[in-house]
Coordinates of C-alpha atoms in Angstrom, one line a residue:
Chain Y
M1 CA 134.6 89.9 101.8
I2 CA 135.1 93.4 102.7
I3 CA 133.4 96.3 102.0
L4 CA 133.6 99.9 102.9
G5 CA 130.8 102.0 102.6
I6 CA 130.1 105.7 102.8
E7 CA 127.5 107.9 103.9
S8 CA 126.9 111.2 103.3
T9 CA 123.4 112.1 102.4
A10 CA 122.3 114.6 104.8
H11 CA 124.0 115.8 108.6
T12 CA 126.4 112.5 109.0
F13 CA 129.4 111.4 107.3
G14 CA 130.0 108.4 107.8
V15 CA 132.4 105.2 106.3
G16 CA 131.6 101.8 107.6
I17 CA 133.6 98.8 107.0
V18 CA 131.8 94.8 106.6
K19 CA 132.7 91.7 106.5
D20 CA 130.6 88.6 105.3
E21 CA 130.5 87.0 108.8
P22 CA 130.2 87.4 111.5
E23 CA 131.0 89.6 113.4
Y24 CA 130.0 91.4 110.9
I25 CA 131.1 95.3 111.5
L26 CA 134.6 96.1 111.4
A27 CA 134.6 99.6 111.3
D28 CA 132.1 102.9 112.0
V29 CA 133.3 106.1 112.0
R30 CA 131.2 109.2 111.8
A31 CA 131.7 113.0 111.2
K32 CA 127.9 114.8 112.7
Y33 CA 127.2 118.4 111.4
V34 CA 125.4 120.2 113.7
P35 CA 123.9 123.4 112.9
E36 CA 124.3 126.5 115.0
K37 CA 121.0 127.2 114.8
G38 CA 118.4 126.4 112.1
G39 CA 118.4 123.2 109.9
I40 CA 120.4 121.7 108.1
H41 CA 122.1 123.7 105.7
P42 CA 123.4 121.6 102.9
R43 CA 125.9 123.9 101.5
E44 CA 127.8 124.4 105.3
A45 CA 127.1 120.5 105.8
S46 CA 128.8 119.7 102.6
L47 CA 131.6 122.2 103.6
Y48 CA 132.2 120.2 106.6
F49 CA 131.7 117.0 104.9
M50 CA 135.2 118.0 102.8
R51 CA 136.9 118.6 105.5
E52 CA 136.2 115.2 107.9
A53 CA 136.2 113.0 104.5
P54 CA 140.1 112.0 104.6
R55 CA 140.1 111.7 108.2
V56 CA 137.2 109.9 109.0
I57 CA 138.4 107.7 105.8
A58 CA 141.6 107.3 107.5
E59 CA 139.8 106.2 111.3
A60 CA 137.7 103.6 110.0
L61 CA 140.5 101.7 108.2
Q62 CA 143.0 102.6 111.1
S63 CA 140.0 100.8 114.0
A64 CA 139.4 98.2 111.4
G65 CA 143.0 97.3 110.8
L66 CA 143.1 97.2 107.2
S67 CA 144.3 98.8 104.3
M68 CA 142.6 100.0 101.3
N69 CA 144.0 96.6 99.4
D70 CA 142.2 94.3 102.0
V71 CA 138.9 96.0 100.9
D72 CA 136.8 94.2 97.7
G73 CA 134.3 97.1 96.9
I74 CA 133.8 100.6 97.6
A75 CA 129.9 101.6 98.8
V76 CA 128.4 104.9 98.5
A77 CA 124.9 105.7 99.3
L78 CA 124.1 108.1 95.8
G79 CA 120.3 109.4 96.9
P80 CA 117.8 110.4 98.2
G81 CA 118.9 113.1 100.0
M82 CA 120.4 116.8 99.4
G83 CA 122.3 117.1 97.0
P84 CA 125.6 119.4 97.8
C85 CA 125.9 116.7 100.7
L86 CA 125.6 113.5 98.6
R87 CA 128.0 114.9 95.9
V88 CA 130.5 114.9 98.8
G89 CA 130.4 111.2 99.4
A90 CA 130.2 110.5 96.1
T91 CA 133.2 112.4 94.7
V92 CA 135.3 110.7 97.2
A93 CA 134.0 107.0 96.8
R94 CA 134.7 107.5 93.0
A95 CA 138.1 108.4 93.7
L96 CA 138.5 105.6 95.8
S97 CA 137.3 103.4 93.4
V98 CA 139.7 104.9 90.7
Y99 CA 142.5 105.2 92.4
F100 CA 143.2 101.8 94.3
N101 CA 141.1 100.1 91.2
K102 CA 138.3 98.7 93.6
P103 CA 134.5 97.6 92.0
L104 CA 132.1 100.9 92.9
I105 CA 128.1 99.6 94.1
P106 CA 125.9 102.2 94.4
V107 CA 123.5 102.2 97.7
N108 CA 120.3 103.9 98.4
H109 CA 120.1 105.1 101.5
A110 CA 116.5 103.9 102.4
V111 CA 117.1 99.9 101.4
A112 CA 120.8 101.0 103.1
H113 CA 118.5 101.7 106.6
I114 CA 116.2 98.9 106.4
E115 CA 119.1 95.9 105.4
I116 CA 120.9 97.4 108.6
G117 CA 118.1 97.1 110.6
K118 CA 117.6 93.7 109.4
L119 CA 120.8 92.5 110.3
I120 CA 120.4 93.7 113.8
T121 CA 117.5 92.9 114.6
G122 CA 116.8 89.5 113.0
A123 CA 113.8 90.6 111.8
R124 CA 113.2 88.7 108.5
D125 CA 110.2 89.3 106.3
P126 CA 108.7 93.0 108.2
L127 CA 106.3 95.4 107.6
I128 CA 109.4 98.5 108.0
V129 CA 108.5 101.7 109.3
Y130 CA 110.6 104.1 108.3
L131 CA 110.7 107.5 110.7
S132 CA 113.5 110.0 109.9
G133 CA 114.3 113.6 109.5
G134 CA 113.4 113.1 105.7
N135 CA 111.6 110.5 105.6
T136 CA 107.9 108.5 106.8
I137 CA 107.6 105.5 104.7
I138 CA 105.9 102.2 105.6
A139 CA 106.7 99.4 103.2
A140 CA 106.8 95.8 102.9
F141 CA 108.9 93.4 100.5
V142 CA 107.1 92.4 97.9
A143 CA 108.6 90.5 94.8
G144 CA 112.0 92.6 94.0
R145 CA 111.9 95.3 95.9
Y146 CA 110.6 97.7 99.1
R147 CA 106.5 98.5 97.9
I148 CA 105.6 101.4 99.8
F149 CA 101.9 101.1 101.4
G150 CA 102.1 104.3 103.3
E151 CA 103.8 107.6 103.4
T152 CA 103.3 111.0 104.2
L153 CA 101.7 113.8 101.8
D154 CA 103.8 116.4 102.8
M155 CA 106.4 116.6 105.9
P156 CA 107.8 113.9 106.9
L157 CA 107.2 113.1 111.2
G158 CA 111.1 114.2 111.8
N159 CA 111.0 117.2 109.6
F160 CA 107.4 117.9 111.2
M161 CA 109.0 117.6 115.1
D162 CA 112.2 119.5 114.6
T163 CA 110.5 122.2 112.6
F164 CA 107.3 122.5 115.4
V165 CA 109.9 123.2 118.5
R166 CA 112.6 125.5 116.8
E167 CA 109.4 127.4 115.5
V168 CA 108.1 127.6 119.2
G169 CA 111.7 128.5 120.6
L170 CA 112.6 125.0 122.2
A171 CA 115.7 123.9 119.5
P172 CA 118.0 123.9 118.6
P173 CA 119.6 121.4 119.8
Y174 CA 116.5 119.2 118.8
V175 CA 117.5 116.3 120.9
V176 CA 119.0 115.7 124.3
K177 CA 120.4 112.7 125.6
G178 CA 118.3 111.1 123.2
M179 CA 114.7 112.4 124.0
H180 CA 113.3 115.0 121.5
Q181 CA 112.3 118.4 122.6
L182 CA 109.0 117.7 121.5
D183 CA 108.5 114.5 123.5
K184 CA 110.6 116.8 126.6
C185 CA 108.1 119.3 126.3
A186 CA 105.5 117.2 126.2
E187 CA 105.8 115.4 129.4
E188 CA 105.9 118.6 131.0
S189 CA 101.9 118.5 130.5
K190 CA 100.5 117.8 133.6
E191 CA 96.9 117.7 132.7
K192 CA 97.6 115.8 129.5
K193 CA 95.0 118.0 127.8
I194 CA 93.8 117.2 123.7
L195 CA 93.5 120.5 121.9
N196 CA 91.0 121.0 118.9
L197 CA 93.7 120.3 116.4
P198 CA 93.3 118.3 113.2
Y199 CA 93.7 115.0 112.7
V200 CA 94.9 113.5 109.8
V201 CA 95.0 110.4 108.3
K202 CA 94.3 109.5 104.4
G203 CA 94.1 105.7 103.7
Q204 CA 97.6 104.9 104.9
D205 CA 99.4 107.9 104.3
V206 CA 99.6 110.9 106.8
S207 CA 99.9 114.5 106.4
F208 CA 101.3 116.8 109.2
S209 CA 101.6 120.2 107.1
G210 CA 97.6 121.4 109.1
L211 CA 98.3 120.0 112.4
L212 CA 101.6 122.4 112.2
T213 CA 100.0 125.2 111.0
A214 CA 97.5 125.0 113.4
A215 CA 99.8 124.2 116.4
L216 CA 101.7 127.1 115.9
R217 CA 98.8 129.0 115.1
L218 CA 97.6 128.2 118.7
V219 CA 101.1 128.3 120.5
R220 CA 101.2 132.3 118.9
S221 CA 97.5 133.3 119.8
G222 CA 98.9 132.5 124.0
K223 CA 95.3 130.6 124.3
A224 CA 96.7 126.9 125.6
K225 CA 99.8 126.2 127.1
L226 CA 102.5 125.2 125.1
E227 CA 103.1 121.9 126.8
D228 CA 99.5 121.0 126.1
V229 CA 100.1 121.7 122.9
C230 CA 103.0 119.9 122.7
Y231 CA 101.1 116.8 124.2
T232 CA 98.4 117.6 121.6
V233 CA 100.2 117.6 119.1
R234 CA 102.6 114.1 119.7
E235 CA 100.1 112.5 120.4
I236 CA 98.2 113.2 117.3
A237 CA 101.4 112.7 115.2
Y238 CA 102.7 109.6 116.2
S239 CA 98.9 108.3 116.6
A240 CA 98.6 108.9 113.1
I241 CA 101.9 106.9 112.4
I242 CA 100.6 104.0 114.2
E243 CA 97.7 104.0 112.8
V244 CA 98.6 104.0 109.5
S245 CA 101.1 101.0 110.2
E246 CA 98.1 99.2 111.7
R247 CA 96.6 99.2 108.7
G248 CA 99.6 98.3 106.4
L249 CA 99.9 95.5 108.9
A250 CA 96.4 94.5 108.3
H251 CA 96.6 95.1 104.6
T252 CA 100.1 93.0 104.7
G253 CA 99.5 90.0 106.5
K254 CA 103.0 90.8 108.1
K255 CA 103.8 89.1 111.6
E256 CA 106.9 91.7 112.3
V257 CA 107.4 95.3 112.2
L258 CA 110.5 97.2 112.0
L259 CA 111.5 100.4 113.2
V260 CA 114.4 102.7 111.6
G261 CA 115.6 105.8 110.5
G262 CA 116.8 108.3 113.6
V263 CA 112.6 109.0 115.0
A264 CA 112.5 105.6 115.5
A265 CA 115.1 106.3 118.9
S266 CA 111.9 108.0 120.7
S267 CA 111.2 105.4 123.4
V268 CA 107.1 107.3 123.9
L269 CA 106.5 106.4 119.8
R270 CA 108.8 102.8 120.5
S271 CA 106.4 101.8 123.2
K272 CA 103.3 102.9 121.9
F273 CA 104.4 100.7 119.0
E274 CA 104.2 97.8 121.4
A275 CA 101.1 98.7 122.6
M276 CA 99.4 98.1 118.8
A277 CA 102.0 94.9 118.2
A278 CA 100.4 93.2 121.3
L279 CA 96.9 94.4 120.4
R280 CA 97.5 92.2 116.4
G281 CA 100.0 90.1 118.3
V282 CA 103.1 90.9 116.3
D283 CA 106.7 91.2 117.0
V284 CA 108.1 95.1 117.1
K285 CA 111.6 96.0 116.8
V286 CA 113.6 98.2 116.9
V287 CA 117.4 99.3 115.3
P288 CA 119.0 100.1 118.5
P289 CA 120.0 104.2 118.7
K290 CA 123.3 103.1 117.4
Y291 CA 122.2 102.7 113.4
A292 CA 118.7 104.2 113.9
G293 CA 121.1 107.2 112.9
D294 CA 122.8 107.7 109.6
N295 CA 125.6 106.1 109.3
G296 CA 128.6 104.1 107.3
V297 CA 127.7 100.6 108.0
M298 CA 124.3 100.5 107.2
I299 CA 126.0 101.9 103.5
A300 CA 128.6 99.2 103.8
W301 CA 126.6 96.2 104.5
T302 CA 123.7 97.2 101.9
G303 CA 126.4 97.6 99.3
L304 CA 128.0 94.1 100.0
L305 CA 124.8 92.4 99.8
A306 CA 124.1 94.7 96.2
F307 CA 127.8 93.4 95.4
K308 CA 127.1 89.4 95.7
H309 CA 124.0 89.9 93.6
G310 CA 126.3 91.7 90.8
I311 CA 125.4 95.2 91.4
T312 CA 128.6 97.6 90.5
V313 CA 128.7 101.0 88.5
E314 CA 131.5 102.5 86.4
P315 CA 132.4 105.4 88.7
E316 CA 132.1 108.0 85.7
R317 CA 128.1 107.0 85.8
A318 CA 127.8 107.1 89.3
Y319 CA 125.3 110.0 89.6
V320 CA 123.9 111.2 92.9
R321 CA 119.8 111.1 92.7
Q322 CA 118.6 113.2 95.1
R323 CA 115.2 112.0 94.7
W324 CA 116.1 107.8 94.9
K325 CA 112.4 106.7 95.8
L326 CA 113.0 104.0 98.2
D327 CA 110.7 101.5 95.3
Q328 CA 112.9 102.6 92.5
A329 CA 115.5 100.8 93.7
D330 CA 116.0 96.8 93.3
V331 CA 116.7 94.4 96.1
P332 CA 117.5 91.0 94.3
W333 CA 118.4 89.3 97.4
G334 CA 115.6 90.9 99.6
D335 CA 113.4 87.3 98.9
P336 CA 112.7 86.6 102.6
Chain L
M1 CA 70.0 91.7 95.2
T2 CA 69.9 88.8 97.2
K3 CA 67.3 87.6 99.0
P4 CA 68.5 87.7 103.1
T5 CA 69.1 83.9 105.0
Y6 CA 67.0 83.6 107.5
R7 CA 69.6 81.7 109.7
G8 CA 71.2 82.5 113.2
G9 CA 74.6 80.8 113.9
T10 CA 77.6 82.3 116.0
P11 CA 79.0 85.4 116.5
K12 CA 82.5 84.9 114.2
I13 CA 85.1 87.8 114.2
I14 CA 85.5 88.0 109.9
A15 CA 88.6 90.6 110.1
L16 CA 90.3 92.7 113.0
G17 CA 91.2 95.4 110.9
A18 CA 93.1 98.2 111.9
E19 CA 90.2 101.0 112.5
A20 CA 87.6 98.6 114.1
A21 CA 87.0 94.9 114.6
L22 CA 84.2 93.3 112.5
I23 CA 81.8 90.3 113.8
K24 CA 79.9 88.4 111.4
H25 CA 76.8 87.7 113.4
T26 CA 72.3 88.3 112.9
F27 CA 70.8 91.2 113.3
L28 CA 66.7 91.0 113.2
G29 CA 67.8 87.3 111.8
M30 CA 69.3 89.3 109.0
P31 CA 73.0 88.5 108.3
A32 CA 75.1 91.3 110.2
V33 CA 78.2 92.9 110.3
Y34 CA 79.1 94.5 113.9
K35 CA 81.5 96.5 113.7
V36 CA 83.1 98.1 116.5
R37 CA 85.6 100.8 116.9
L38 CA 87.7 99.2 119.9
P39 CA 89.9 101.5 122.4
K40 CA 93.4 101.9 120.9
P41 CA 95.7 101.3 123.9
Y42 CA 98.2 103.5 121.9
R43 CA 96.4 106.6 121.9
D44 CA 95.6 109.0 124.6
P45 CA 92.0 108.0 126.4
K46 CA 90.3 111.7 124.9
L47 CA 91.8 111.6 121.9
D48 CA 91.0 108.4 121.4
L49 CA 87.3 108.7 122.6
R50 CA 87.1 111.8 119.9
L51 CA 88.3 110.1 116.8
R52 CA 85.7 106.4 117.5
S53 CA 82.3 108.3 118.2
E54 CA 83.2 111.2 115.7
R55 CA 84.6 108.5 113.0
T56 CA 81.1 106.1 113.6
A57 CA 78.8 108.9 113.3
T58 CA 80.1 110.0 110.3
E59 CA 80.9 107.1 108.4
A60 CA 76.9 105.6 109.8
K61 CA 75.5 108.5 107.8
I62 CA 77.4 107.8 104.8
I63 CA 76.6 104.5 104.3
H64 CA 72.6 105.5 105.0
D65 CA 73.2 108.4 102.6
L66 CA 74.8 106.2 99.4
R67 CA 72.7 103.4 100.3
L68 CA 69.5 105.9 100.1
A69 CA 71.0 107.0 97.0
G70 CA 71.2 103.3 95.0
L71 CA 74.7 103.0 95.3
P72 CA 75.9 99.2 95.8
V73 CA 77.3 99.7 99.5
P74 CA 76.2 98.1 102.8
A75 CA 72.7 98.8 104.9
L76 CA 72.5 100.5 107.8
Y77 CA 71.0 98.3 110.5
Y78 CA 71.7 100.1 113.5
V79 CA 74.2 102.8 115.6
S80 CA 75.4 103.4 118.7
L81 CA 77.8 106.4 119.3
S82 CA 79.2 105.5 122.5
E83 CA 80.3 101.9 122.1
G84 CA 81.4 103.2 118.5
L85 CA 79.2 100.7 117.1
I86 CA 77.4 100.4 113.9
V87 CA 75.6 97.1 112.2
M88 CA 74.9 97.0 108.9
E89 CA 74.4 94.8 106.4
Y90 CA 76.6 91.2 105.3
V91 CA 77.9 91.8 101.8
E92 CA 78.1 87.7 100.5
G93 CA 80.7 88.0 98.4
D94 CA 84.8 87.8 96.9
L95 CA 86.7 90.7 97.1
L96 CA 88.0 92.2 94.5
R97 CA 91.7 91.7 95.8
D98 CA 91.3 88.4 95.2
L99 CA 89.5 87.7 91.9
I100 CA 91.8 90.0 90.4
N101 CA 94.5 87.7 91.6
R102 CA 92.8 85.0 90.6
R103 CA 92.4 86.8 87.0
V104 CA 89.0 85.5 86.8
S105 CA 87.9 86.8 83.6
G106 CA 85.9 89.5 83.8
Y107 CA 88.0 91.2 86.5
V108 CA 88.9 94.3 84.2
D109 CA 84.9 94.4 84.0
L110 CA 84.6 95.3 87.2
V111 CA 87.1 97.3 87.9
R112 CA 85.1 99.0 85.6
E113 CA 82.2 98.9 87.1
L114 CA 83.7 100.0 90.5
G115 CA 85.3 103.0 88.6
K116 CA 81.5 104.0 88.0
V117 CA 80.6 103.7 91.7
I118 CA 83.2 105.7 92.8
A119 CA 81.8 108.4 90.0
L120 CA 78.4 108.4 90.9
M121 CA 80.2 108.3 95.0
H122 CA 82.4 111.7 94.3
G123 CA 78.9 112.6 92.6
L124 CA 77.0 112.8 95.8
G125 CA 79.6 114.7 97.5
V126 CA 81.2 111.6 99.8
V127 CA 85.4 110.7 99.4
H128 CA 86.0 107.3 100.6
G129 CA 89.4 107.6 102.3
D130 CA 90.7 104.4 101.7
I131 CA 89.1 102.5 98.3
T132 CA 91.5 100.0 97.7
T133 CA 91.1 96.5 96.2
S134 CA 90.3 94.9 99.7
N135 CA 87.8 97.3 100.5
V136 CA 85.7 95.9 97.3
V137 CA 83.1 92.7 97.7
V138 CA 81.9 91.4 94.5
R139 CA 78.0 89.8 94.9
E140 CA 76.8 88.6 91.9
G141 CA 78.7 90.4 89.6
T142 CA 78.1 94.3 91.4
P143 CA 81.1 95.5 92.8
Y144 CA 80.1 97.1 97.0
V145 CA 82.1 99.0 98.3
I146 CA 82.6 98.8 101.7
D147 CA 84.7 100.3 105.0
F148 CA 83.6 103.0 104.7
G149 CA 86.3 104.2 108.4
L150 CA 87.7 107.5 106.1
A151 CA 85.1 108.7 104.3
K152 CA 83.9 112.2 104.5
Y153 CA 81.5 114.4 102.7
S154 CA 83.3 117.2 100.5
N155 CA 83.4 118.2 97.3
E156 CA 86.7 119.9 97.1
L157 CA 88.9 118.4 94.2
E158 CA 91.8 117.9 95.8
D159 CA 89.8 115.0 98.3
V160 CA 88.5 113.5 95.2
G161 CA 92.0 113.4 93.5
V162 CA 93.7 112.2 97.0
D163 CA 91.2 108.7 96.7
V164 CA 91.7 108.3 93.0
H165 CA 95.2 108.1 93.9
L166 CA 95.2 106.5 97.1
F167 CA 93.5 103.6 95.0
I168 CA 96.1 103.8 92.4
R169 CA 98.8 103.5 94.5
A170 CA 97.3 100.6 96.3
V171 CA 97.2 98.9 92.7
E172 CA 100.4 99.2 92.3
S173 CA 101.5 97.9 95.5
T174 CA 99.2 94.8 95.1
H175 CA 98.4 94.5 91.7
Y176 CA 101.6 95.7 89.9
D177 CA 101.7 93.2 87.2
V178 CA 98.5 94.0 86.2
M179 CA 98.5 97.8 87.1
E180 CA 98.4 99.1 83.6
E181 CA 95.0 97.3 82.7
V182 CA 93.2 98.0 86.3
I183 CA 94.1 101.7 85.9
I184 CA 92.2 102.3 83.0
A185 CA 89.4 100.4 83.0
F186 CA 89.0 102.5 86.2
F187 CA 89.3 105.9 84.6
E188 CA 87.4 104.2 81.8
G189 CA 84.2 103.5 84.5
Y190 CA 84.8 106.7 85.8
A191 CA 84.7 108.6 82.3
S192 CA 81.4 107.1 81.4
I193 CA 79.8 108.4 85.2
A194 CA 81.3 111.5 85.5
G195 CA 82.4 113.4 81.9
E196 CA 85.9 112.6 80.1
E197 CA 86.5 116.3 81.1
R198 CA 86.1 116.0 85.2
V199 CA 88.2 112.4 84.5
K200 CA 91.2 115.0 82.7
E201 CA 90.6 117.1 86.2
I202 CA 91.0 114.7 88.4
K203 CA 94.0 113.2 86.7
E204 CA 96.1 116.3 87.0
K205 CA 95.1 116.7 90.6
V206 CA 96.4 113.6 91.6
R207 CA 99.4 114.0 89.4
E208 CA 100.1 116.7 91.1
I209 CA 99.4 115.0 94.9
R210 CA 102.0 112.3 94.0
L211 CA 104.6 115.3 92.8
R212 CA 104.1 116.4 96.5
G213 CA 105.3 113.0 98.1
R214 CA 108.9 113.0 98.8
Y215 CA 112.3 112.2 96.7
V216 CA 109.5 111.9 93.8
E217 CA 111.9 111.7 90.7
E218 CA 109.2 113.6 88.5
R219 CA 109.2 116.8 90.8
R220 CA 113.1 117.3 89.5
Q221 CA 111.6 116.9 86.7
K222 CA 109.3 119.0 86.7
R223 CA 111.3 122.3 87.9
N224 CA 114.2 122.1 85.7
K225 CA 111.6 121.8 82.8

């Protein structure tokens, strides 16, 4: 079985093609929208997607050495994400489905990050720590769905980090050579000073908005060195995430942790996770950077799992769902 | 209350929680829990020390205050801030989580009792910070609230709302098949102490807090109203 998957929830228009036997991944082509300044403008991103979509699809088929006739189904990420961006992927997918008469498979973007992580790392029944620009979620599979044990009460970790470095003039670009500007700035702190900034963990939830406000105020007051603020902010934010993850492990009794999403690529965060895992005797599995960010392969792969469980959608009913939460998506294939 | 059993025995680790190690032992002959906040290798050492001593002090003060007010929480025996150590009463019993999972008869009444205890606690200006059914030990029909590791003093509706939100979310993830009756019973108990008006206010706050979460379906509906 061969499935073509389309991702277009935020900054990346990606097309992946997968097969239900090794080597699984047949094609992976992406077009990433990089804003000149500021954050992602949904309309600008969607216009970029429209220009790039035909090329990305053609290249994906070509690199797999396939034609549309070889494809058994079209999977598409219908949410969660930015409306204008989602609509491009959905429109393209519906058109392909109708024109080539192929089943259309709805995929939840958050579930897809988890499924590609499980495929590549071999994790079976992990506590999932999903960290990206738009999501900060601690989840685990229980009875048919990925249930949320902890999340952010306000800003996602990635958005928090991006906003901070942008506001203090360090970005864009947000990530240079695989290192986030916040990590880079923090490493420059010689004294590794911990300033008096708020650390907020509520049960299994984190909150970053107070930290952001206080840190920006401190930088603007000129009373502290920027690198010391970066260091404190980074230590507080990462520690809070690891603390709630550790609580999630204690609560669920899971024996492995799977880090997924774009922010999972941070090597500093990863080494902190490994220190925590060693303490608790659990394994840490990290989605490699190549598949940590948004891509079409994860949508294709999750679409394949869903299709095998009979999940399809009529093209005229394939609406985008900007707030399709992780725990609202059925995962009938999820039993470990 | 049960009479303390005056017997010694070897220290036993009962839980390696995320926050602390819990060791069951005796203190002056009484069964006791030693709660130690151990240093975390993933935290900056200065941040680590700050968090451990602050949390130890707050937790000790809160359980002592609640106990003096007559609420079912462990009695405080000893504190050492520099070691991050609290020694308190060992509450022998079953976790409410397990009783609900086993559908022990009267589990709904226990949740109602818990609602009363939480309402009394909030009335005293304390929020727990991690109310889950694993943090409630039932001894002789009384739900003892344990683990005040994230508790703080607050009268803010916001904090009370978060406290209740965390309980509901924990029930939704742990007891999803009986969540409705559990949540109803909790609010019944709560209202019998704090009044229907207050419960209405809290429920509204909880709704608002949940809408703040990311990608919440209801938020869009609200906006489109």
